[in-house]
Coordinates of C-alpha atoms in Angstrom, one line a residue:
Chain A
X286 CA 23.5 -17.5 18.2
X287 CA 21.0 -16.8 15.9
X288 CA 17.7 -15.1 16.8
X289 CA 15.7 -18.1 15.6
X290 CA 17.2 -20.2 18.4
X291 CA 15.4 -18.2 21.1
X292 CA 12.1 -19.4 19.8
X293 CA 12.9 -22.6 18.2
X294 CA 10.2 -24.1 20.1
X295 CA 7.7 -22.1 17.8
X296 CA 9.0 -24.0 14.7
X297 CA 5.9 -25.9 14.1
X298 CA 3.5 -23.0 14.5
X299 CA 5.8 -20.8 12.4
X300 CA 6.0 -23.7 9.6
X301 CA 2.2 -23.5 9.5
X302 CA 2.3 -19.6 9.3
X303 CA 4.7 -20.1 6.3
X304 CA 2.7 -22.6 4.7
X305 CA -0.4 -20.3 5.0
X306 CA 1.6 -17.3 3.5
X307 CA 2.6 -19.4 0.5
X308 CA -1.0 -20.8 0.1
X309 CA -2.8 -17.1 0.5
X310 CA -0.6 -15.6 -2.4
X311 CA -1.0 -18.1 -5.1
X312 CA -2.5 -15.7 -7.7
X313 CA -4.0 -17.1 -10.8
X314 CA -1.9 -15.2 -13.2
X315 CA 1.5 -16.8 -13.3
X316 CA 3.6 -13.7 -13.3
X317 CA 1.5 -12.4 -10.2
X318 CA 2.2 -15.6 -8.6
X319 CA 5.8 -15.7 -9.6
X320 CA 6.2 -12.2 -8.0
X321 CA 4.0 -12.6 -5.0
X322 CA 6.0 -15.8 -3.8
X323 CA 9.4 -14.1 -4.9
X324 CA 9.6 -12.3 -1.6
X325 CA 8.4 -15.3 0.4
X326 CA 11.1 -17.4 -1.1
X327 CA 13.9 -14.9 -0.3
X328 CA 13.3 -15.4 3.3
X329 CA 13.4 -12.8 6.0
X330 CA 13.4 -13.1 9.4
X331 CA 9.3 -13.2 10.0
X332 CA 9.6 -11.2 13.2
X333 CA 6.1 -10.0 13.0
X334 CA 4.4 -13.6 13.0
X335 CA 6.8 -14.4 15.8
X336 CA 5.7 -11.7 17.9
X337 CA 2.0 -12.3 17.0
X338 CA 2.3 -16.0 17.9
X339 CA 4.5 -15.2 21.1
X340 CA 1.9 -12.6 22.2
X341 CA -1.0 -14.9 21.3
X342 CA 0.4 -17.4 23.7
X343 CA 0.4 -15.0 26.6
X344 CA -3.5 -15.4 26.5
X345 CA -5.8 -18.4 25.3
X346 CA -3.9 -19.4 22.3
X347 CA -5.8 -20.2 19.3
X348 CA -3.4 -21.2 16.4
X349 CA -6.1 -20.6 13.8
X350 CA -6.8 -17.1 14.8
X351 CA -3.4 -16.1 15.7
X352 CA -2.1 -17.6 12.1
X353 CA -4.7 -15.5 10.4
X354 CA -3.0 -12.3 12.1
X355 CA 0.5 -13.3 11.5
X356 CA -0.4 -13.9 8.0
X357 CA -1.9 -10.7 7.5
X358 CA 0.7 -8.8 9.2
X359 CA 3.7 -10.3 7.2
X360 CA 1.9 -9.8 4.0
X361 CA 1.2 -6.1 4.9
X362 CA 4.9 -5.8 5.5
X363 CA 5.8 -7.6 2.3
X364 CA 3.4 -5.3 0.3
X365 CA 5.1 -2.5 1.7
X366 CA 8.7 -3.6 0.6
X367 CA 7.6 -4.2 -2.8
X368 CA 6.4 -0.8 -3.3
X369 CA 9.3 0.5 -1.1
X370 CA 11.8 -0.8 -4.0
X371 CA 9.7 1.1 -6.2
X372 CA 10.1 4.2 -4.5
X373 CA 14.0 3.6 -3.9
X374 CA 14.6 2.5 -7.3
X375 CA 16.1 -0.6 -5.6
X376 CA 17.6 -3.2 -7.6
X377 CA 18.4 -5.6 -4.8
X378 CA 16.6 -6.8 -1.5
X379 CA 18.1 -9.4 0.8
X380 CA 20.5 -9.9 -1.7
X381 CA 17.9 -11.1 -4.3
X382 CA 16.7 -8.9 -7.3
X383 CA 13.7 -6.9 -6.6
X384 CA 10.5 -7.5 -8.5
X385 CA 10.8 -3.9 -9.9
X386 CA 14.2 -4.9 -11.5
X387 CA 13.0 -8.4 -12.6
X388 CA 9.8 -7.0 -14.4
X389 CA 9.3 -3.3 -13.7
X390 CA 7.5 -0.8 -11.5
X391 CA 4.2 -1.5 -12.8
X392 CA 4.4 -5.1 -12.0
X393 CA 5.7 -4.4 -8.5
X394 CA 2.8 -2.2 -8.1
X395 CA 0.2 -4.6 -9.0
X396 CA 2.1 -7.2 -6.9
X397 CA 2.0 -4.8 -3.8
X398 CA -1.6 -3.9 -4.3
X399 CA -2.6 -7.5 -4.8
X400 CA -0.5 -8.7 -1.5
X401 CA -2.1 -6.0 0.5
X402 CA -5.7 -7.1 -0.8
X403 CA -4.9 -10.6 0.2
X404 CA -3.9 -9.5 3.6
X405 CA -7.2 -7.7 4.1
X406 CA -9.2 -10.5 2.8
X407 CA -7.5 -12.9 5.4
X408 CA -7.8 -10.7 8.5
X409 CA -11.4 -9.7 8.1
X410 CA -12.4 -13.4 8.8
X411 CA -11.6 -12.1 12.4
X412 CA -14.6 -10.2 13.5
X413 CA -13.1 -8.2 16.1
X414 CA -13.6 -4.7 15.9
X415 CA -10.6 -3.7 17.9
X416 CA -8.3 -5.6 15.8
X417 CA -9.2 -3.7 12.5
X418 CA -9.2 -0.5 14.1
X419 CA -5.8 -0.9 15.3
X420 CA -4.4 -2.4 12.3
X421 CA -6.3 0.1 9.9
X422 CA -4.8 2.8 12.0
X423 CA -1.3 1.4 12.0
X424 CA -1.5 1.2 7.8
X425 CA -2.5 4.5 7.6
X426 CA 0.2 5.7 10.0
X427 CA 2.9 3.7 8.3
X428 CA 2.0 5.4 4.9
X429 CA 2.0 8.8 6.4
X430 CA 5.5 7.9 7.9
X431 CA 6.7 6.9 4.5
X432 CA 5.4 10.2 3.0
X433 CA 7.0 12.0 5.7
X434 CA 10.6 10.4 5.3
X435 CA 10.4 11.9 1.7
X436 CA 9.6 15.3 2.8
X437 CA 12.3 14.8 5.7
X438 CA 15.1 13.8 3.0
X439 CA 18.2 15.8 2.9
X440 CA 16.7 18.1 5.6
X441 CA 19.7 19.0 7.8
X442 CA 17.4 21.0 9.9
X443 CA 15.6 18.1 11.3
X444 CA 15.7 17.2 15.3
X445 CA 15.6 14.0 17.2
X446 CA 12.0 14.3 17.5
X447 CA 11.4 14.1 13.8
X448 CA 13.8 10.9 13.6
X449 CA 12.1 9.3 16.3
X450 CA 8.4 9.9 15.0
X451 CA 9.7 8.4 11.7
X452 CA 11.3 5.3 12.9
X453 CA 8.1 4.5 15.1
X454 CA 6.0 4.8 11.8
X455 CA 8.4 3.2 9.8
X456 CA 9.2 -0.1 12.0
X457 CA 7.9 0.3 15.7
X458 CA 4.3 0.6 14.7
X459 CA 3.9 -2.5 12.9
X460 CA 5.7 -4.6 15.5
X461 CA 3.6 -3.2 18.2
X462 CA 0.5 -3.8 16.3
X463 CA 1.7 -7.4 15.8
X464 CA 2.2 -7.9 19.6
X465 CA -1.2 -6.2 20.5
X466 CA -3.1 -8.2 17.9
X467 CA -1.5 -11.5 18.9
X468 CA -2.9 -10.6 22.2
X469 CA -6.2 -9.4 21.5
X470 CA -7.2 -12.5 19.2
X471 CA -6.2 -14.6 22.2
X472 CA -8.6 -13.0 24.5
X473 CA -6.1 -10.9 26.5
X474 CA -7.6 -7.9 28.3
X475 CA -7.1 -4.7 26.4
X476 CA -4.8 -3.4 29.3
X477 CA -2.7 -6.4 29.0
X478 CA -2.6 -6.3 25.2
X479 CA -1.7 -2.4 25.4
X480 CA 1.5 -3.7 27.4
X481 CA 2.4 -6.0 24.5
X482 CA 2.0 -3.0 22.2
X483 CA 4.2 -0.8 24.5
X484 CA 6.7 -3.9 24.5
X485 CA 6.5 -4.0 20.6
X486 CA 7.0 -0.4 20.2
X487 CA 10.0 -0.1 22.4
X488 CA 11.4 -3.1 20.6
X489 CA 10.7 -1.7 17.4
X490 CA 12.4 1.7 18.2
X491 CA 15.5 0.1 19.6
X492 CA 15.7 -2.4 16.5
X493 CA 15.4 0.4 14.0
X494 CA 18.0 2.3 15.9
X495 CA 20.4 -0.4 15.7
X496 CA 19.8 -1.0 12.0
X497 CA 20.7 2.4 11.6
X498 CA 23.9 2.0 13.5
X499 CA 24.7 -0.9 11.4
X500 CA 24.2 1.0 8.2
X501 CA 27.6 2.6 9.2
X502 CA 29.4 0.0 11.0
X503 CA 28.7 -3.2 9.1
X504 CA 30.2 -4.3 5.9
X505 CA 28.6 -4.2 2.4
X506 CA 28.7 -8.0 2.6
X507 CA 26.6 -8.2 5.8
X508 CA 24.2 -5.4 4.7
X509 CA 23.6 -6.5 1.2
X510 CA 23.8 -2.9 0.1
X511 CA 26.5 -0.1 0.1
X512 CA 27.7 1.1 3.8
X513 CA 26.1 4.4 4.5
X514 CA 23.3 3.7 2.0
X515 CA 20.6 5.5 4.0
X516 CA 22.6 8.6 4.1
X517 CA 23.2 8.5 0.4
X518 CA 19.6 8.1 0.1
X519 CA 19.0 11.3 2.0
X520 CA 17.6 9.6 5.0
X521 CA 19.1 11.4 8.2
X522 CA 19.4 8.9 11.1
X523 CA 20.2 8.8 14.6
X524 CA 24.3 8.5 14.1
X525 CA 24.1 11.3 11.7
X526 CA 21.8 13.3 13.9
X527 CA 24.4 13.1 16.8
X528 CA 27.4 13.4 14.5
X529 CA 25.9 16.7 13.3
X530 CA 26.3 18.3 16.6
X531 CA 29.9 18.6 15.9
X532 CA 30.2 21.8 13.4
X533 CA 33.1 20.3 11.4
X534 CA 30.9 17.2 10.6
X535 CA 27.9 19.1 9.7
X536 CA 30.0 21.3 7.4
X537 CA 31.4 18.3 5.5
X538 CA 28.1 16.7 5.4
X539 CA 26.5 19.6 3.9
X540 CA 29.1 20.2 1.5
X541 CA 29.3 16.5 0.4
X542 CA 25.6 16.7 -0.2
X543 CA 25.3 20.0 -2.0
X544 CA 24.6 18.3 -5.0
X545 CA 23.3 14.8 -4.0
X546 CA 23.8 13.0 -7.3
X547 CA 27.5 13.6 -7.3
X548 CA 28.3 12.0 -4.2
X549 CA 30.6 9.3 -4.7
X550 CA 32.1 6.3 -2.8
X551 CA 35.3 8.5 -1.6
X552 CA 32.9 11.3 -0.3
X553 CA 31.0 8.4 1.6
X554 CA 34.0 6.8 2.9
X555 CA 35.1 10.4 4.3
X556 CA 31.9 11.1 6.0
X557 CA 31.7 7.5 7.5
X558 CA 35.2 7.8 8.9
X559 CA 34.5 11.1 10.3
X560 CA 31.0 9.8 11.9
X561 CA 32.7 6.7 13.2
X562 CA 35.5 9.0 15.0
X563 CA 32.6 10.8 16.8
X564 CA 30.9 9.6 19.7
X565 CA 27.4 9.3 17.6
X566 CA 27.7 5.3 17.4
X567 CA 28.1 5.0 21.3
X568 CA 25.2 7.5 21.9
X569 CA 22.9 5.8 19.5
X570 CA 23.7 2.3 21.2
X571 CA 22.8 4.1 24.5
X572 CA 19.5 5.4 23.2
X573 CA 18.9 2.0 22.0
X574 CA 19.5 0.5 25.1
X575 CA 16.9 3.1 27.0
X576 CA 14.3 1.7 24.5
X577 CA 15.2 -1.9 25.5
X578 CA 14.8 -1.4 29.2
X579 CA 11.5 0.3 28.5
X580 CA 10.4 -3.0 26.6
X581 CA 11.4 -5.3 29.2
X582 CA 9.7 -3.3 31.8
X583 CA 6.5 -3.2 30.0
X584 CA 6.0 -7.1 30.2
X585 CA 7.5 -7.2 33.8
X586 CA 4.0 -7.3 35.2
X587 CA 2.5 -9.8 33.0
X588 CA 2.3 -13.5 34.2
X589 CA 5.2 -15.1 34.1
X590 CA 5.4 -18.0 31.3
X591 CA 7.6 -19.3 28.5
X592 CA 6.3 -16.8 25.9
X593 CA 6.9 -14.0 28.5
X594 CA 10.6 -15.1 28.9
X595 CA 11.2 -15.6 25.2
X596 CA 10.0 -12.0 24.5
X597 CA 12.4 -10.8 27.3
X598 CA 15.0 -12.8 25.5
X599 CA 14.5 -11.4 22.1
X600 CA 14.8 -8.0 23.8
X601 CA 18.0 -8.9 25.1
X602 CA 19.1 -10.3 21.8
X603 CA 18.5 -7.3 20.1
X604 CA 20.2 -5.3 22.4
X605 CA 23.4 -7.1 21.7
X606 CA 23.1 -7.4 17.8
X607 CA 26.2 -5.8 16.3
X608 CA 25.8 -7.2 12.7
Chain B
X50 CA -34.0 6.2 -3.7
X51 CA -32.7 7.7 -7.1
X52 CA -29.5 9.5 -7.3
X53 CA -29.3 13.2 -8.1
X54 CA -26.6 15.4 -9.3
X55 CA -26.1 16.9 -6.1
X56 CA -25.4 13.7 -4.3
X57 CA -22.6 13.0 -6.9
X58 CA -21.2 16.5 -6.1
X59 CA -21.5 15.8 -2.4
X60 CA -19.8 12.4 -2.6
X61 CA -17.1 13.8 -4.8
X62 CA -16.4 16.8 -2.3
X63 CA -16.3 14.1 0.5
X64 CA -13.7 12.0 -1.4
X65 CA -11.4 14.6 -2.2
X66 CA -11.5 16.0 1.3
X67 CA -10.3 12.6 2.5
X68 CA -7.5 12.5 0.1
X69 CA -6.2 15.9 0.7
X70 CA -2.8 16.0 2.0
X71 CA -0.6 19.2 2.0
X72 CA 2.8 17.4 0.8
X73 CA 1.1 15.1 -1.8
X74 CA -1.2 18.0 -3.2
X75 CA 2.1 20.0 -3.7
X76 CA 3.7 17.3 -5.8
X77 CA 1.1 15.2 -7.5
X78 CA -1.7 15.7 -9.7
X79 CA -5.1 15.6 -8.0
X80 CA -6.3 12.1 -8.8
X81 CA -9.2 11.8 -11.2
X82 CA -12.5 10.6 -9.7
X83 CA -14.4 8.9 -12.4
X84 CA -17.8 10.7 -12.4
X85 CA -19.3 8.0 -14.3
X86 CA -18.3 5.2 -12.0
X87 CA -19.1 7.2 -9.1
X88 CA -22.6 7.6 -10.3
X89 CA -23.4 4.0 -11.2
X90 CA -21.8 3.1 -7.7
X91 CA -24.2 5.8 -6.0
X92 CA -27.1 4.5 -8.1
X93 CA -26.6 0.9 -6.8
X94 CA -25.7 2.1 -3.1
X95 CA -28.6 4.2 -2.6
X96 CA -31.2 1.6 -3.8
X97 CA -30.0 -0.5 -1.2
X98 CA -31.6 -0.7 2.1
X99 CA -28.5 -0.1 4.1
X100 CA -28.3 2.9 6.9
X101 CA -27.3 6.3 5.6
X102 CA -24.1 6.2 7.2
X103 CA -23.3 3.0 5.8
X104 CA -24.3 4.1 2.2
X105 CA -22.1 7.3 2.6
X106 CA -19.2 5.1 4.0
X107 CA -19.5 2.5 1.0
X108 CA -19.7 5.2 -1.6
X109 CA -16.7 7.0 -0.3
X110 CA -14.8 4.0 0.6
X111 CA -15.3 2.0 -3.0
X112 CA -14.1 5.2 -4.6
X113 CA -11.0 5.6 -2.2
X114 CA -10.2 2.0 -3.3
X115 CA -10.7 2.8 -6.8
X116 CA -8.6 6.1 -6.6
X117 CA -6.0 4.1 -4.9
X118 CA -5.8 1.5 -7.8
X119 CA -6.0 4.5 -10.4
X120 CA -3.1 6.3 -8.6
X121 CA -0.7 3.4 -8.7
X122 CA -1.5 3.1 -12.5
X123 CA 0.2 6.6 -13.0
X124 CA 3.5 5.3 -11.8
X125 CA 5.8 5.0 -14.8
X126 CA 6.8 1.4 -15.8
X127 CA 10.5 2.4 -15.8
X128 CA 12.4 4.7 -13.2
X129 CA 14.7 6.2 -15.9
X130 CA 17.6 6.6 -13.6
X131 CA 18.2 9.9 -12.1
X132 CA 14.9 11.5 -13.4
X133 CA 13.0 9.2 -11.1
X134 CA 11.2 11.9 -9.3
X135 CA 9.7 12.7 -6.0
X136 CA 6.4 13.0 -7.7
X137 CA 6.7 9.6 -8.9
X138 CA 7.9 8.2 -5.4
X139 CA 4.7 10.0 -3.9
X140 CA 2.3 8.3 -6.5
X141 CA 3.3 5.1 -5.1
X142 CA 2.7 6.1 -1.5
X143 CA -0.5 8.1 -2.3
X144 CA -2.1 5.0 -3.4
X145 CA -0.9 3.2 -0.3
X146 CA -2.3 6.0 1.8
X147 CA -5.9 5.9 0.1
X148 CA -5.8 2.1 0.4
X149 CA -5.1 2.4 4.3
X150 CA -7.9 5.2 4.4
X151 CA -10.7 2.9 3.0
X152 CA -9.9 0.3 5.6
X153 CA -9.7 2.9 8.3
X154 CA -13.3 4.4 7.4
X155 CA -14.8 0.9 7.4
X156 CA -13.1 -0.5 10.4
X157 CA -14.6 2.7 12.2
X158 CA -18.0 1.5 11.6
X159 CA -17.1 -2.2 12.0
X160 CA -18.1 -3.4 8.6
X161 CA -15.8 -6.5 8.2
X162 CA -17.9 -7.6 5.4
X163 CA -17.5 -4.7 3.0
X164 CA -13.8 -4.5 3.6
X165 CA -13.8 -8.1 2.5
X166 CA -15.7 -7.1 -0.6
X167 CA -13.5 -4.3 -1.5
X168 CA -10.2 -6.3 -0.9
X169 CA -11.6 -9.2 -2.9
X170 CA -12.4 -6.7 -5.9
X171 CA -8.9 -5.1 -5.4
X172 CA -7.4 -8.7 -5.7
X173 CA -9.2 -9.6 -8.8
X174 CA -8.6 -6.1 -10.4
X175 CA -5.0 -6.8 -10.2
X176 CA -5.2 -10.1 -11.8
X177 CA -6.7 -8.6 -14.8
X178 CA -4.4 -5.6 -14.7
X179 CA -1.6 -8.2 -15.0
X180 CA -3.3 -10.1 -17.7
X181 CA -3.7 -7.0 -19.6
X182 CA -0.1 -5.9 -19.0
X183 CA 1.8 -9.2 -19.4
X184 CA 0.1 -10.8 -22.2
X185 CA 0.4 -10.0 -25.7
X186 CA -3.1 -8.5 -26.6
X187 CA -4.4 -9.4 -30.2
X188 CA -6.8 -6.8 -31.4
X189 CA -8.0 -3.6 -30.0
X190 CA -11.2 -5.2 -29.2
X191 CA -9.5 -7.9 -27.1
X192 CA -8.0 -5.1 -25.0
X193 CA -11.4 -3.3 -24.6
X194 CA -13.2 -6.6 -23.4
X195 CA -10.7 -7.1 -20.6
X196 CA -10.9 -3.3 -19.8
X197 CA -14.5 -3.7 -19.4
X198 CA -14.3 -6.6 -17.2
X199 CA -11.8 -4.6 -15.1
X200 CA -14.0 -1.5 -15.0
X201 CA -17.0 -3.1 -13.6
X202 CA -15.3 -5.5 -11.2
X203 CA -15.5 -3.0 -8.4
X204 CA -19.1 -2.3 -9.0
X205 CA -20.1 -5.9 -9.8
X206 CA -18.9 -6.9 -6.0
X207 CA -20.6 -4.0 -4.6
X208 CA -23.7 -4.7 -6.4
X209 CA -23.8 -8.5 -5.8
X210 CA -22.9 -7.8 -1.8
X211 CA -26.2 -5.3 -1.9
X212 CA -28.5 -7.9 -3.8
X213 CA -28.6 -5.1 -6.5
X214 CA -29.5 -6.0 -10.3
X215 CA -27.6 -3.4 -12.0
X216 CA -26.3 -5.2 -15.2
X217 CA -22.6 -5.3 -15.0
X218 CA -22.0 -5.5 -18.8
X219 CA -23.8 -2.3 -19.1
X220 CA -21.6 -0.6 -16.5
X221 CA -18.4 -2.1 -18.0
X222 CA -19.3 -1.2 -21.6
X223 CA -20.4 2.3 -20.7
X224 CA -17.4 3.1 -18.4
X225 CA -15.0 2.0 -21.0
X226 CA -16.6 3.6 -24.0
X227 CA -16.8 7.0 -21.8
X228 CA -13.2 6.8 -21.3
X229 CA -12.5 6.0 -24.8
X230 CA -14.3 9.1 -25.9
X231 CA -12.4 11.3 -23.6
X232 CA -8.9 9.6 -24.6
X233 CA -9.6 9.8 -28.4
X234 CA -9.7 13.7 -27.7
X235 CA -7.3 14.2 -24.9
X236 CA -5.5 11.6 -22.5
X237 CA -6.1 12.7 -18.9
X238 CA -3.6 12.6 -16.0
X239 CA -4.1 10.0 -13.6
X240 CA -5.3 7.4 -16.1
X241 CA -3.8 4.4 -17.4
X242 CA -4.2 5.3 -21.1
X243 CA -5.7 3.0 -23.7
X244 CA -3.4 3.8 -26.4
X245 CA -0.3 3.7 -24.2
X246 CA -1.2 0.1 -23.1
X247 CA -1.9 -1.0 -26.7
X248 CA 1.1 0.8 -28.0
X249 CA 3.0 -1.2 -25.3
X250 CA 2.0 -4.3 -26.5
X251 CA 2.0 -3.9 -30.2
X252 CA 5.2 -2.1 -31.3
X253 CA 4.0 -1.3 -34.8
X254 CA 0.7 0.7 -33.7
X255 CA 0.7 4.2 -34.0
X256 CA -1.3 7.0 -32.3
X257 CA -3.6 7.7 -35.5
X258 CA -4.3 3.9 -36.0
X259 CA -5.3 4.1 -32.2
X260 CA -7.7 6.9 -32.7
X261 CA -9.3 5.2 -35.9
X262 CA -9.4 1.7 -34.0
X263 CA -10.9 3.9 -30.9
X264 CA -13.6 5.6 -33.1
X265 CA -15.0 2.5 -34.7
X266 CA -15.1 0.7 -31.2
X267 CA -16.9 3.5 -29.7
X268 CA -19.4 3.7 -32.5
X269 CA -20.0 -0.1 -32.0
X270 CA -20.0 0.1 -28.5
X271 CA -22.7 2.9 -28.3
X272 CA -24.8 0.8 -30.8
X273 CA -24.6 -2.0 -28.4
X274 CA -25.2 0.1 -25.5
X275 CA -28.4 1.5 -26.8
X276 CA -29.8 -2.0 -26.9
X277 CA -28.2 -3.0 -23.3
X278 CA -29.7 0.2 -21.6
X279 CA -33.0 -1.8 -21.7
X280 CA -31.5 -4.2 -19.3
X281 CA -31.2 -1.5 -16.6
X282 CA -34.2 -2.5 -14.2
X283 CA -36.9 -0.1 -13.7
X284 CA -35.5 0.6 -9.9
X285 CA -32.8 2.6 -11.8
X286 CA -35.1 4.2 -14.1
X287 CA -33.6 7.8 -13.7
X288 CA -30.2 6.4 -14.4
X289 CA -31.5 4.5 -17.4
X290 CA -32.9 7.7 -18.5
X291 CA -29.7 9.5 -18.2
X292 CA -27.6 7.0 -20.1
X293 CA -30.0 7.0 -23.1
X294 CA -29.6 10.9 -23.3
X295 CA -25.8 10.7 -22.8
X296 CA -25.9 8.0 -25.8
X297 CA -27.8 10.1 -28.0
X298 CA -26.0 12.9 -27.4
X299 CA -22.6 11.3 -28.4
X300 CA -24.4 9.8 -31.4
X301 CA -25.6 13.4 -32.3
X302 CA -22.2 15.0 -31.8
X303 CA -20.6 12.1 -33.9
X304 CA -22.9 12.7 -36.8
X305 CA -22.4 16.5 -37.1

């Protein structure tokens, strides 16, 4: 089953979000318009808008307000992706050429800045202080997280805490913020909105851990990038951290990456085989499951309704994700 | 209230403090904060009747937004394979970080309107940047005209928001002329060089051709500015006098 089936009944509202997304990024300059809509056309799960809408339905649902927040969050995410491709010198995203590869880095920089500006223009029509304080804090934290990620590259001495903090900033914060903002703009009490934030945070952590597992256990076709690509880029994820507890693996890893630019496909294959032979994947799934249980617990005391049940179903779906 | 050089130094110090980051500072050059832009911005904002806290936040956040844009201009157009360095990656992130900071500082004082003003200016600036970067610019003067528009956009948005009458054309012309004067002598890091942009657009253009064109444009712009300065309203008298004296000094230097 596809995740979209779980929230199929939101189709109409999500279509309106999609329409707004498309309208908001219609730049005057043809190249800017083309690059801004490029990512949108490539699709994506729109998981942040889904969380905003569902969280909104936990309160006094006002589609217009919820839509503005959903659009802003997806645009912020998109702006980050465009700039991330410059950072990673990536030529493909979701199987499509990146903006930086279609044009160049500078065009990608202008596009990302334009999209972020449009996101802020949109969200400022919501005159609610707690909305902006949370979102602004999240944007800064996400940037700091990305800087930390570069700092931690090829650092074999980092620990679980480093990793968890990094994925919190990389993924969990924006999902948590999506959930809380959806609740806040729908008039939920701050305490209830905080529970949604917790839900989003735990879901985000679990989701990213599974993503990091799949980087080793999926195929190149499923991933749309080489298997083990995160490690190849120097990002030490949870399966690697667990596998490194084995001295032989650690030694092989350090030897392989003695000169990162010389690592070839065969080297990576050897590492992946060795990692899969260990209990690293299993233990990573266990930690992901702990976060999922916490996510479910976070919303357990909220009033029972369709939106809450959908949030629970999404959590369960994410836990079963294997590709 | 008029602006003093002490104000400018103090604001500059505040901005520099805000963008301080141990890891970024280790790998990327300190961003260039445009003194002339900061001076005009401070002149406009100091003259408004918003609270002192707002004045301070407006100046710092507008300059943070500008610094974010300028920092992204220093990201090389092409990654050049393995030579794509950690410094270039961090320039991308530094700009994003500064953008986040301006939003954060304004959200702390619940100033949604000013967030909107800055975001709108940034949107329009990126439209112009794309225009400059993607179209084939005819003459050097065409490039200068677009740069003038780009340079004063942020100030213009702020001035309009505060109901200030500072003439945007003076701001744009002076900011571009001042940069041009500096760049004909020595391009500074943290700036998108006029010569680079022009030479990217026109393959046959050489460095010396750029300098001679630039000098001609500087002369003409200074001549026009001597007239335009008169448009600066009486309320900004001190700035008008400052600009008069700077222009006179440049003309004197050129004549020697």
